[in-house]
């Protein structure tokens, strides 16, 4: 493939994908800051109810993953994401206007429903534009919107909360998604054949490369057959456990840091951003070497194991040594994010295009359930035990099991007698 093709696609599409997913992540992750800065107090929300509200997003997020991937593959990711941007921006801003806890329950759930189609639709979108040797990096630049957003959001939210309070923080941080929807509509096309900035030869070269990659995959009739394969089942469980650690961490890190002596909301924002700096670096490194070696497994499970160990040692040290514990949390956070690009490159390499999007959606929906469990249980443990040790153990155990299941799933995918006669590098 000509280098000009690669350069055009990276420069035109990756910034768009990054910004889109960044805005989605902004409007789901800022709840932790709002809860820590007065939302819970003003609406008389107990710690248990606050945990449920924080996690309710992920219950809604579970429901429309597969329909979203199906629509994006068969019809249009462009249309689906356009309407999703508008709706989630409105819902996120509406969080700052509510005075009734019942309405907050509805908004959190609805926000999850609206955003549920975005991740699988974006993965399907990128799979139409980037080849096997590029996919881990393309996925990583998409998912970098996650830690990169939390990084700047942690700082910006701290200042917004101090200057305007939690209501205006939600309102101001929801509006960019609505504005971006119209920019997305103007500049995005679903497939290479629809654009004018590639020549006919470039379009043909890219399409031929994509078709060549499909030749090595055994046909799979439908989603049902794909979902019953051992690798998909194992990766679904693996991602649920992984997400327990990630979202338990994301939702409650501000509260964990703010509990330290003499810790204000601005200082909490700055310290909460540090793990995501490491996450960005490790994600870029892992995806680069994963694409270079076409080895996905080796850049997934070791990082999850490191995250599990860091959580456990942080627990063992105890809360009396805040800065040592904080450094370990930074390591755990960075390690949990590092494998995303390689992980989501696995499925398109073991399943054909007609079912790969649905399989990624199934896995991501199971991750939503894990996120629901993680954000709720971690908050519940923090509230009932009066400390963070129990939640550290919970997240460490989930990540450890996730690392083991990664190894098992990739081995299953390499076994022709148990999957679709496909190889995965390990």
C-alpha positions as CSV (number, residue, x, y, z in Angstrom):
1,X,0.0,0.0,0.0
2,X,1.3,3.4,-0.9
3,X,2.5,5.6,1.9
4,X,0.3,8.5,0.6
5,X,-2.8,6.4,1.4
6,X,-1.7,5.8,5.0
7,X,-0.8,9.4,5.5
8,X,-4.1,10.8,4.2
9,X,-6.2,8.4,6.3
10,X,-4.2,9.0,9.6
11,X,-4.3,12.8,9.3
12,X,-8.0,13.1,8.2
13,X,-9.7,10.4,10.3
14,X,-7.8,9.7,13.5
15,X,-8.2,13.3,15.0
16,X,-11.9,13.1,14.3
17,X,-12.3,9.6,15.9
18,X,-10.2,10.8,18.9
19,X,-12.3,14.0,19.5
20,X,-15.6,12.1,19.1
21,X,-14.8,9.4,21.7
22,X,-13.2,12.1,23.9
23,X,-16.5,13.9,24.1
24,X,-18.3,10.6,24.9
25,X,-16.0,9.9,27.7
26,X,-16.1,13.4,29.1
27,X,-19.9,13.1,29.6
28,X,-19.7,9.8,31.3
29,X,-16.7,10.3,33.6
30,X,-17.4,13.7,35.1
31,X,-20.1,12.3,37.4
32,X,-17.4,11.3,39.9
33,X,-16.3,15.0,40.2
34,X,-19.8,16.3,40.5
35,X,-20.5,13.7,43.3
36,X,-17.3,14.7,45.2
37,X,-18.0,18.5,44.8
38,X,-21.6,18.9,46.1
39,X,-24.1,17.1,43.8
40,X,-24.6,14.3,46.4
41,X,-24.9,16.8,49.3
42,X,-27.3,19.2,47.5
43,X,-29.6,16.4,46.4
44,X,-29.3,14.5,49.7
45,X,-27.9,11.4,48.1
46,X,-26.5,8.7,50.4
47,X,-23.2,7.0,49.6
48,X,-25.1,3.8,48.5
49,X,-27.4,5.7,46.1
50,X,-24.5,7.7,44.8
51,X,-22.7,4.5,43.9
52,X,-25.8,3.3,42.1
53,X,-26.2,6.6,40.2
54,X,-22.5,6.4,39.1
55,X,-22.9,2.9,37.9
56,X,-26.4,3.2,36.3
57,X,-24.9,4.7,33.2
58,X,-23.3,1.3,32.4
59,X,-26.5,-0.6,32.8
60,X,-28.0,1.6,30.1
61,X,-24.7,1.2,28.1
62,X,-25.3,-2.5,28.0
63,X,-28.4,-2.6,25.9
64,X,-27.7,-1.2,22.4
65,X,-24.1,-2.3,21.7
66,X,-25.0,-5.1,19.3
67,X,-27.8,-3.2,17.5
68,X,-25.4,-0.2,17.2
69,X,-22.7,-2.3,15.6
70,X,-25.2,-4.0,13.3
71,X,-26.5,-0.6,12.1
72,X,-23.0,0.8,11.7
73,X,-21.9,-2.2,9.6
74,X,-25.0,-2.6,7.4
75,X,-26.1,1.1,7.1
76,X,-24.1,4.0,8.5
77,X,-21.8,4.8,11.5
78,X,-21.9,8.4,10.4
79,X,-25.7,8.8,10.9
80,X,-25.7,6.8,14.2
81,X,-22.9,8.8,15.8
82,X,-24.4,12.1,14.6
83,X,-27.6,11.6,16.5
84,X,-25.8,10.0,19.5
85,X,-23.6,13.1,19.8
86,X,-26.6,15.4,20.0
87,X,-28.6,13.3,22.4
88,X,-25.8,12.6,24.9
89,X,-24.7,16.3,24.9
90,X,-28.3,17.3,25.8
91,X,-28.6,14.7,28.5
92,X,-25.2,15.5,30.0
93,X,-26.0,19.2,30.2
94,X,-29.4,18.4,31.7
95,X,-27.6,16.8,34.6
96,X,-26.7,20.3,35.7
97,X,-30.4,21.4,35.8
98,X,-32.0,18.6,37.8
99,X,-33.4,19.1,41.3
100,X,-35.0,15.7,41.6
101,X,-33.1,12.5,42.3
102,X,-35.6,10.5,40.3
103,X,-34.9,12.5,37.2
104,X,-31.1,12.0,37.8
105,X,-31.7,8.2,37.7
106,X,-33.5,8.6,34.3
107,X,-30.8,10.8,32.9
108,X,-27.9,8.6,34.0
109,X,-29.6,5.5,32.5
110,X,-30.6,7.3,29.3
111,X,-27.1,8.7,28.8
112,X,-25.8,5.1,28.9
113,X,-28.3,4.0,26.3
114,X,-27.4,6.8,23.9
115,X,-23.7,6.3,24.2
116,X,-23.9,2.5,24.0
117,X,-23.7,2.4,20.2
118,X,-20.7,4.8,19.9
119,X,-17.8,2.5,20.8
120,X,-18.8,-0.5,18.5
121,X,-19.8,1.9,15.8
122,X,-16.4,3.7,15.9
123,X,-14.6,0.3,15.9
124,X,-16.6,-0.7,12.8
125,X,-15.9,2.6,11.2
126,X,-12.1,2.3,11.7
127,X,-12.1,-1.3,10.5
128,X,-13.3,0.0,7.1
129,X,-10.4,2.4,6.8
130,X,-7.4,0.7,8.4
131,X,-5.6,-2.6,7.7
132,X,-4.6,-5.4,10.0
133,X,-1.1,-4.0,10.3
134,X,-2.5,-0.6,11.4
135,X,-5.5,-1.6,13.4
136,X,-4.0,-1.7,16.9
137,X,-2.7,1.9,16.5
138,X,-5.9,3.1,15.0
139,X,-7.9,1.6,17.9
140,X,-5.5,3.1,20.4
141,X,-5.8,6.6,19.0
142,X,-9.6,6.2,19.2
143,X,-9.5,4.9,22.8
144,X,-6.8,7.5,23.8
145,X,-9.9,9.7,24.0
146,X,-10.6,7.9,27.3
147,X,-7.5,8.6,29.4
148,X,-6.6,11.9,27.5
149,X,-10.1,13.2,28.3
150,X,-10.0,12.2,31.9
151,X,-6.5,13.9,32.1
152,X,-7.7,17.3,31.0
153,X,-11.2,16.9,32.4
154,X,-9.8,16.2,35.9
155,X,-8.0,19.6,35.8
156,X,-10.7,21.6,34.0
157,X,-13.5,20.1,36.1
158,X,-11.6,21.1,39.3
159,X,-11.4,24.7,38.2
160,X,-15.0,24.8,36.8
161,X,-16.3,23.3,40.1
162,X,-14.4,25.9,42.1
163,X,-15.5,28.8,39.9
164,X,-19.1,27.9,39.1
165,X,-20.2,24.8,41.1
166,X,-21.2,21.3,39.9
167,X,-24.3,22.4,38.0
168,X,-22.4,24.6,35.5
169,X,-19.7,22.1,35.2
170,X,-22.2,19.6,33.8
171,X,-23.9,22.2,31.6
172,X,-20.6,23.5,30.1
173,X,-19.1,20.1,29.6
174,X,-22.2,18.7,27.8
175,X,-22.5,21.5,25.1
176,X,-19.3,20.6,23.0
177,X,-20.8,17.2,22.0
178,X,-23.8,19.0,20.4
179,X,-21.6,21.4,18.5
180,X,-19.2,18.6,17.4
181,X,-22.2,16.6,15.9
182,X,-22.5,19.0,13.0
183,X,-18.7,19.1,12.4
184,X,-18.7,15.3,12.4
185,X,-21.6,15.3,9.8
186,X,-19.8,17.7,7.5
187,X,-16.4,16.0,7.4
188,X,-16.9,12.2,7.8
189,X,-17.8,9.5,5.3
190,X,-18.5,5.9,6.1
191,X,-16.2,4.2,3.6
192,X,-13.2,5.1,1.4
193,X,-15.3,4.8,-1.8
194,X,-17.4,7.8,-0.6
195,X,-14.5,10.3,-0.3
196,X,-13.0,12.7,-2.9
197,X,-9.6,13.0,-1.2
198,X,-8.4,9.6,-2.3
199,X,-7.7,8.8,-6.0
200,X,-9.5,5.9,-7.7
201,X,-6.3,4.0,-7.6
202,X,-5.8,4.6,-3.9
203,X,-9.4,3.5,-3.2
204,X,-8.8,0.3,-5.2
205,X,-5.5,-0.5,-3.5
206,X,-7.1,-0.1,0.0
207,X,-10.2,-2.2,-0.9
208,X,-8.0,-4.9,-2.3
209,X,-5.9,-5.0,0.9
210,X,-9.0,-5.2,3.0
211,X,-10.5,-8.1,0.9
212,X,-7.2,-10.0,1.0
213,X,-7.3,-9.9,4.8
214,X,-10.8,-11.5,4.7
215,X,-9.6,-14.4,2.6
216,X,-7.8,-16.2,5.4
217,X,-11.0,-16.2,7.6
218,X,-13.4,-19.1,7.6
219,X,-16.9,-17.8,6.9
220,X,-19.3,-17.4,9.9
221,X,-23.0,-17.4,9.0
222,X,-24.4,-15.0,11.7
223,X,-23.9,-13.4,15.1
224,X,-25.3,-16.5,16.9
225,X,-22.6,-18.7,15.5
226,X,-19.9,-16.1,16.3
227,X,-21.2,-15.5,19.8
228,X,-21.0,-19.3,20.7
229,X,-17.3,-19.5,19.8
230,X,-15.0,-20.1,22.8
231,X,-12.7,-17.1,22.1
232,X,-15.6,-14.7,22.0
233,X,-17.1,-16.1,25.2
234,X,-13.8,-16.0,27.1
235,X,-13.0,-12.5,25.8
236,X,-16.4,-11.3,26.9
237,X,-15.8,-12.5,30.4
238,X,-12.3,-11.2,30.4
239,X,-13.4,-7.7,29.3
240,X,-16.1,-7.6,32.0
241,X,-13.5,-8.4,34.7
242,X,-11.1,-5.9,33.2
243,X,-13.8,-3.2,33.2
244,X,-14.5,-3.8,36.9
245,X,-11.0,-2.5,37.6
246,X,-11.0,0.3,35.1
247,X,-14.3,1.9,36.0
248,X,-14.0,1.3,39.7
249,X,-10.8,3.3,39.4
250,X,-12.1,6.0,37.1
251,X,-15.3,6.7,39.0
252,X,-13.9,6.8,42.5
253,X,-10.3,8.0,42.1
254,X,-11.3,11.6,42.9
255,X,-13.0,10.5,46.1
256,X,-10.0,8.4,47.1
257,X,-7.6,11.3,46.6
258,X,-9.9,13.9,48.1
259,X,-10.1,11.8,51.3
260,X,-6.4,12.6,52.0
261,X,-5.6,15.2,54.6
262,X,-5.7,18.9,53.4
263,X,-6.7,17.9,49.9
264,X,-8.8,20.6,48.0
265,X,-10.9,20.0,44.9
266,X,-8.3,21.7,42.6
267,X,-5.5,19.6,44.0
268,X,-7.7,16.5,43.7
269,X,-8.2,17.4,40.0
270,X,-4.5,17.7,39.3
271,X,-3.5,14.5,41.1
272,X,-6.4,12.6,39.4
273,X,-4.9,13.5,36.0
274,X,-1.5,11.9,36.7
275,X,-2.4,8.2,36.0
276,X,-3.8,9.2,32.6
277,X,-0.5,10.7,31.5
278,X,1.1,7.3,32.1
279,X,-1.9,5.6,30.4
280,X,-1.4,7.7,27.2
281,X,2.3,6.8,27.0
282,X,1.8,3.1,27.6
283,X,-1.1,2.9,25.2
284,X,1.0,4.4,22.4
285,X,3.9,2.1,23.1
286,X,1.9,-1.1,23.4
287,X,-0.1,-0.4,20.2
288,X,3.1,0.4,18.2
289,X,4.9,-2.8,19.1
290,X,1.7,-4.9,18.8
291,X,1.3,-3.8,15.2
292,X,5.0,-4.1,14.5
293,X,5.0,-7.7,15.7
294,X,1.4,-8.6,15.1
295,X,1.4,-10.1,18.5
296,X,-1.7,-9.1,20.4
297,X,-1.6,-11.4,23.5
298,X,1.8,-10.3,24.7
299,X,0.6,-6.7,25.0
300,X,-2.6,-7.4,26.9
301,X,-2.2,-9.8,29.8
302,X,1.1,-8.6,31.2
303,X,-0.2,-5.1,31.7
304,X,-3.4,-6.4,33.4
305,X,-1.2,-8.5,35.7
306,X,0.9,-5.4,36.6
307,X,-2.3,-3.5,37.4
308,X,-3.5,-6.2,39.7
309,X,-0.2,-6.4,41.5
310,X,-0.1,-2.6,41.9
311,X,-3.6,-2.5,43.4
312,X,-2.7,-5.3,45.8
313,X,0.6,-3.6,47.0
314,X,-1.3,-0.3,47.4
315,X,-3.7,-2.2,49.7
316,X,-0.9,-3.9,51.6
317,X,0.9,-0.6,52.3
318,X,-2.3,0.9,53.7
319,X,-3.7,4.4,53.8
320,X,-1.1,5.8,56.2
321,X,1.4,6.2,53.4
322,X,-0.6,8.3,50.9
323,X,2.1,9.2,48.4
324,X,3.4,5.6,48.1
325,X,-0.1,4.4,47.6
326,X,-0.8,7.1,45.1
327,X,2.3,6.2,43.0
328,X,1.0,2.6,42.9
329,X,-2.4,3.8,41.8
330,X,-0.8,5.7,39.0
331,X,1.0,2.5,37.9
332,X,-2.2,0.5,38.1
333,X,-4.2,3.1,36.1
334,X,-1.6,3.3,33.4
335,X,-1.3,-0.5,33.1
336,X,-5.0,-1.0,32.9
337,X,-5.3,1.3,29.9
338,X,-2.2,0.2,28.0
339,X,-3.8,-2.9,26.3
340,X,-6.9,-1.4,24.7
341,X,-5.5,-1.1,21.2
342,X,-4.1,-4.6,20.9
343,X,-7.2,-6.1,22.6
344,X,-9.7,-4.7,20.1
345,X,-7.4,-5.8,17.2
346,X,-7.9,-9.4,18.2
347,X,-11.5,-10.0,17.1
348,X,-11.2,-8.6,13.5
349,X,-8.3,-11.1,13.0
350,X,-10.3,-14.2,14.1
351,X,-13.8,-13.4,12.7
352,X,-14.9,-12.2,9.2
353,X,-16.3,-8.7,8.7
354,X,-19.9,-9.7,8.7
355,X,-19.8,-10.8,12.4
356,X,-16.7,-9.1,13.8
357,X,-18.5,-5.8,14.6
358,X,-21.2,-7.7,16.4
359,X,-18.7,-9.7,18.4
360,X,-16.8,-6.6,19.4
361,X,-20.2,-5.1,20.5
362,X,-21.0,-8.2,22.6
363,X,-17.6,-8.0,24.3
364,X,-18.0,-4.3,24.9
365,X,-21.5,-4.8,26.3
366,X,-20.1,-7.3,28.7
367,X,-17.5,-4.7,29.6
368,X,-20.5,-2.4,30.4
369,X,-21.8,-4.9,32.9
370,X,-18.3,-5.1,34.4
371,X,-18.2,-1.3,34.5
372,X,-21.6,-1.3,36.3
373,X,-20.4,-3.8,38.9
374,X,-17.0,-2.0,39.3
375,X,-18.3,1.5,39.7
376,X,-21.2,0.3,42.1
377,X,-19.3,-2.2,44.2
378,X,-16.2,0.0,44.6
379,X,-18.4,2.9,45.8
380,X,-20.4,0.5,48.0
381,X,-17.2,-0.9,49.6
382,X,-15.8,2.5,50.1
383,X,-18.9,3.7,51.9
384,X,-19.6,0.6,54.1
385,X,-16.0,0.0,55.2
386,X,-15.1,3.6,55.6
387,X,-11.8,3.0,53.7
388,X,-10.5,1.9,50.3
389,X,-8.6,-1.3,51.1
390,X,-11.5,-3.6,50.3
391,X,-12.1,-2.0,46.9
392,X,-8.4,-2.3,46.1
393,X,-8.6,-6.0,46.7
394,X,-11.7,-6.3,44.6
395,X,-10.1,-4.5,41.6
396,X,-6.9,-6.4,42.0
397,X,-8.6,-9.8,41.9
398,X,-10.7,-8.8,38.9
399,X,-7.6,-7.7,36.9
400,X,-5.7,-10.9,37.8
401,X,-8.5,-13.1,36.5
402,X,-8.8,-10.9,33.4
403,X,-5.1,-11.5,32.7
404,X,-5.5,-15.3,33.0
405,X,-8.6,-15.3,30.7
406,X,-6.7,-13.4,28.1
407,X,-4.1,-16.1,27.8
408,X,-6.8,-18.8,27.7
409,X,-8.9,-17.0,25.0
410,X,-6.0,-16.5,22.6
411,X,-4.9,-20.1,23.0
412,X,-8.5,-21.1,22.2
413,X,-8.5,-18.9,19.1
414,X,-5.3,-20.7,17.8
415,X,-6.9,-24.1,18.1
416,X,-8.6,-24.9,14.8
417,X,-10.7,-27.6,16.4
418,X,-12.4,-25.2,18.8
419,X,-12.8,-22.0,16.8
420,X,-12.9,-21.0,13.1
421,X,-9.7,-22.4,11.9
422,X,-7.9,-19.1,12.4
423,X,-4.5,-18.1,13.7
424,X,-3.8,-15.3,16.3
425,X,-0.3,-14.3,17.1
426,X,0.8,-15.1,20.6
